[in-house]
Short mmCIF file of C-alpha atoms in Angstrom, two decimals:
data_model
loop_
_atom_site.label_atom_id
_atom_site.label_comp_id
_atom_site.label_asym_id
_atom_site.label_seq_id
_atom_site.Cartn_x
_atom_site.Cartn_y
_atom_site.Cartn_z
CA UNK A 189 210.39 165.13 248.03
CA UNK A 190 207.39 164.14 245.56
CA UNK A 191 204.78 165.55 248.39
CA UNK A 192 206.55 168.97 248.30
CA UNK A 193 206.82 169.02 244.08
CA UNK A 194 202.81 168.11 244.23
CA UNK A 195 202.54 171.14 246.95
CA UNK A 196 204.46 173.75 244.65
CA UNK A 197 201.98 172.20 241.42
CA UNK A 198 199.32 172.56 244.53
CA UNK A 199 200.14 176.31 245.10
CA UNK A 200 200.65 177.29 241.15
CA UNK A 201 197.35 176.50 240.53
CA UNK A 202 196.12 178.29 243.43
CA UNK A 203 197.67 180.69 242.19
CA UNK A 204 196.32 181.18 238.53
CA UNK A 205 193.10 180.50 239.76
CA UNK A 206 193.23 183.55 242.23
CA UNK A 207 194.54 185.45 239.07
CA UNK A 208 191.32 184.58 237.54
CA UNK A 209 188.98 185.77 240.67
CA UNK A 210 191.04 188.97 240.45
CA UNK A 211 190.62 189.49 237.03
CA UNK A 212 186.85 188.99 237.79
CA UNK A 213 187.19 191.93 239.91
CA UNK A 214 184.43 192.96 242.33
CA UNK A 215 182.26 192.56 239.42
CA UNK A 216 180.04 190.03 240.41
CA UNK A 217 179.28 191.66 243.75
CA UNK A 218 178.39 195.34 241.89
CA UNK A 219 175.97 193.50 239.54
CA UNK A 220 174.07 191.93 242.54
CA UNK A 221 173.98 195.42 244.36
CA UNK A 222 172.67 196.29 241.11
CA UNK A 223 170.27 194.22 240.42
CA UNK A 224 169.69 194.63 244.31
CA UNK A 225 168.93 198.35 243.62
CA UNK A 226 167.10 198.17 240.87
CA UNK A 227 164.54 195.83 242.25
CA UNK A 228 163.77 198.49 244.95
CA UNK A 229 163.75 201.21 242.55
CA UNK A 230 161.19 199.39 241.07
CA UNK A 231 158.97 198.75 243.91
CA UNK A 232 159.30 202.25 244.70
CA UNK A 233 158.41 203.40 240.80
CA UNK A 234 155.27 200.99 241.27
CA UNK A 235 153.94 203.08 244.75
CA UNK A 236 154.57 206.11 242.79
CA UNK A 237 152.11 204.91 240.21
CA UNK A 238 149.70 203.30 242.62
CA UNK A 239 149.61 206.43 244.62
CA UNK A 240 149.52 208.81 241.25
CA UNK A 241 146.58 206.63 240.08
CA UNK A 242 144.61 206.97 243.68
CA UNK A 243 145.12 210.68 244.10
CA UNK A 244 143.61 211.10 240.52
CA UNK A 245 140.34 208.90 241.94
CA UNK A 246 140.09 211.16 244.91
CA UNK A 247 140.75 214.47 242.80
CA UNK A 248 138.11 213.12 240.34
CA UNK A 249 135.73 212.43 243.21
CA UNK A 250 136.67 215.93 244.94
CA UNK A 251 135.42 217.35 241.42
CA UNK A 252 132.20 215.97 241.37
CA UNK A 253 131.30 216.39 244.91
CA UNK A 254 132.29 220.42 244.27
CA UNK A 255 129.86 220.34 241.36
CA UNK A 256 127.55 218.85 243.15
CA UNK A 257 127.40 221.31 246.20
CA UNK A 258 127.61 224.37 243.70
CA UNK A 259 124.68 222.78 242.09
CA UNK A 260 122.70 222.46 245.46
CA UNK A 261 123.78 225.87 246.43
CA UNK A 262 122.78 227.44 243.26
CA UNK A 263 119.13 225.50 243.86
CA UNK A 264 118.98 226.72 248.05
CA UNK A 265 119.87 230.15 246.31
CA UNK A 266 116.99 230.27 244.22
CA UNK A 267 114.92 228.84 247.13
CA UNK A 268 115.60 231.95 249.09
CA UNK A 269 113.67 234.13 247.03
CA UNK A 270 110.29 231.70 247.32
CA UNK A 271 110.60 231.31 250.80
CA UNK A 272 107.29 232.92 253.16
CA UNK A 273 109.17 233.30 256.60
CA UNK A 274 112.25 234.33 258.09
CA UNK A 275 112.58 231.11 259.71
CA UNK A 276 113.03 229.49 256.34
CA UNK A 277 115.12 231.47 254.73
CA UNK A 278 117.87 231.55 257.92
CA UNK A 279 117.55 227.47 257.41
CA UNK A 280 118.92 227.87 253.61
CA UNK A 281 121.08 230.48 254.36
CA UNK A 282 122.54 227.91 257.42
CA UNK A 283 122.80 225.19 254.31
CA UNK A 284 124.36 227.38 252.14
CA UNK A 285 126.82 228.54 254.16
CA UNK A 286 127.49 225.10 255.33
CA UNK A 287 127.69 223.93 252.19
CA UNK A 288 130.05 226.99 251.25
CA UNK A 289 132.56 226.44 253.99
CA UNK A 290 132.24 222.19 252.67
CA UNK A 291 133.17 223.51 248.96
CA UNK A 292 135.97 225.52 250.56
CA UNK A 293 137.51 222.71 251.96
CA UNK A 294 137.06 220.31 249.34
CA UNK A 295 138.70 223.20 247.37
CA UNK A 296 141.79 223.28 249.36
CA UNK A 297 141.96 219.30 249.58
CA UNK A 298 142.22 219.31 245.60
CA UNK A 299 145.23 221.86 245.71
CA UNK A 300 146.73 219.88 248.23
CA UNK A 301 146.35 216.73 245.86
CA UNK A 302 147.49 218.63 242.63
CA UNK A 303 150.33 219.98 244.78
CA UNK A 304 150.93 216.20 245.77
CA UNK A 305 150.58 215.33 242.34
CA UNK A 306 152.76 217.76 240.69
CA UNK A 307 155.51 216.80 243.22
CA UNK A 308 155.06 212.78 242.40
CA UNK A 309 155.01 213.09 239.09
CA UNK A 310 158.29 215.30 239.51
CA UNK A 311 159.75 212.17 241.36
CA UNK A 312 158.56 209.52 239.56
CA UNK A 313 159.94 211.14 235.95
CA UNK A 314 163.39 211.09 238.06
CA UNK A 315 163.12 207.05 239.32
CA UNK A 316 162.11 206.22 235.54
CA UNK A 317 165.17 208.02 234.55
CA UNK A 318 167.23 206.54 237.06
CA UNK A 319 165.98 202.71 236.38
CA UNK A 320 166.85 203.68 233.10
CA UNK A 321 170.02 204.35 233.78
CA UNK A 322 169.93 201.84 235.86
CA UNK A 323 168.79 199.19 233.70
CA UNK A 324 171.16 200.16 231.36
CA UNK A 325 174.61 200.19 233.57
CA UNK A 326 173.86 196.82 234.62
CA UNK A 327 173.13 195.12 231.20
CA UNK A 328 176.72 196.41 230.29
CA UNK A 329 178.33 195.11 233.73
CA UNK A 330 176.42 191.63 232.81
CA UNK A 331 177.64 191.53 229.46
CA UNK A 332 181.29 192.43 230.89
CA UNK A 333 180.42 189.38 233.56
CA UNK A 334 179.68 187.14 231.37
CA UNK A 335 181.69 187.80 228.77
CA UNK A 336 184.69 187.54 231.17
CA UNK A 337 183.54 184.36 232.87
CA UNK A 338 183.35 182.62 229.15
CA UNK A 339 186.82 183.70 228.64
CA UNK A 340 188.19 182.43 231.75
CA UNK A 341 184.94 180.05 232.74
CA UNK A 342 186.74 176.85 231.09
CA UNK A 343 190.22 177.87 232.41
CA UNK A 344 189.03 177.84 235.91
CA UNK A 345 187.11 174.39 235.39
CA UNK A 346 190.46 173.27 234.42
CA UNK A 347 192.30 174.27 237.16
CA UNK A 348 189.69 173.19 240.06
CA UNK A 349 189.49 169.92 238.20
CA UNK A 350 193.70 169.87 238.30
CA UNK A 351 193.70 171.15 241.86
CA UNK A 352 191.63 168.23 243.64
CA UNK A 353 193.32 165.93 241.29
CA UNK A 354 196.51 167.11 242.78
CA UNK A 355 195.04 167.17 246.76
CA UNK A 356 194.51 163.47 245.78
CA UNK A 357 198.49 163.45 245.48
CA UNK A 358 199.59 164.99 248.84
CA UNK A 359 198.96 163.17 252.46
CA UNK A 360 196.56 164.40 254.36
CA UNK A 361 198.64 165.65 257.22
CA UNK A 362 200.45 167.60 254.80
CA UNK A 363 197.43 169.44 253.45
CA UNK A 364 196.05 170.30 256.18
CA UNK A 365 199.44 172.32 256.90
CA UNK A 366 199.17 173.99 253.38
#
């Protein structure tokens, strides 16, 4: 009869301490798949940047290299008009029309950057936002967390400590049935 009183103490205290995991709540799982997701935004906010930051080198450098092959076509142009045979002057016309079509391109790389650029910066300004949002959700479900584990922290240290006091109490064979 005493192994079946310590099984109902036993099965009250499994009882309050379930009450106290479902008072917890899923919380503690939605504040790892928080932090979870916010680690990844992150990672993906710091591409952005990198990749911001490298298409500004290469529209930088796209810049200069235009400037430079205006500059060299402006000097073939002025070329043309000292030149003494026809020979010549189809030779810098060949350059500068090489050099033309090379500006075009570069040209229509740099839109394609700015384009890129415009669009990144577009979706970058959205992950800060939503880290910040983020950031902010899950400082409020960790303050919940922990504030809710203090409350109920020592009551469930309590319990566990009464619990395998009371597994001490009851035969083996009997709680392995339980």
């Amino acid at each position: 009869m005493d192994s079946i009183h310590h099984l109902k103490e036993l099965q009250n205290i499994d009882d309050n301490l379930s009450e106290i995991r479902s008072f917890l709540g899923d919380l503690p799982v939605k504040v790892e798949e928080l932090k979870s997701r916010e680690a990844m935004l992150i990672g993906e906010l710091e591409k952005g940047r990198d990749r911001l930051k490298h298409i500004e080198v290469e529209i930088n450098k796209i810049e200069v290299e235009i400037i430079a092959a205006r500059e060299k076509i402006d000097s073939l142009k002025d070329q043309l008009f000292k030149v003494g045979n026809n020979r010549q002057y189809d030779a810098l016309m060949a350059e500068i029309d090489h050099l033309k079509e090379s500006v075009d391109q570069k040209e229509t790389k740099d839109i394609e950057l700015m384009e890129e650029k415009s669009q990144l910066k577009a979706k970058v300004k959205l992950q800060e936002d939503s880290l910040d949002e983020l950031t902010s959700d899950l400082s409020a479900r960790i303050n919940k967390l922990e504030s809710t584990m203090a409350e109920s922290g020592d009551r469930k240290k309590e319990l566990e400590k009464e619990r395998n006091n009371r597994r001490e109490e009851i035969p083996q064979s009997l709680l392995s049935r339980y």
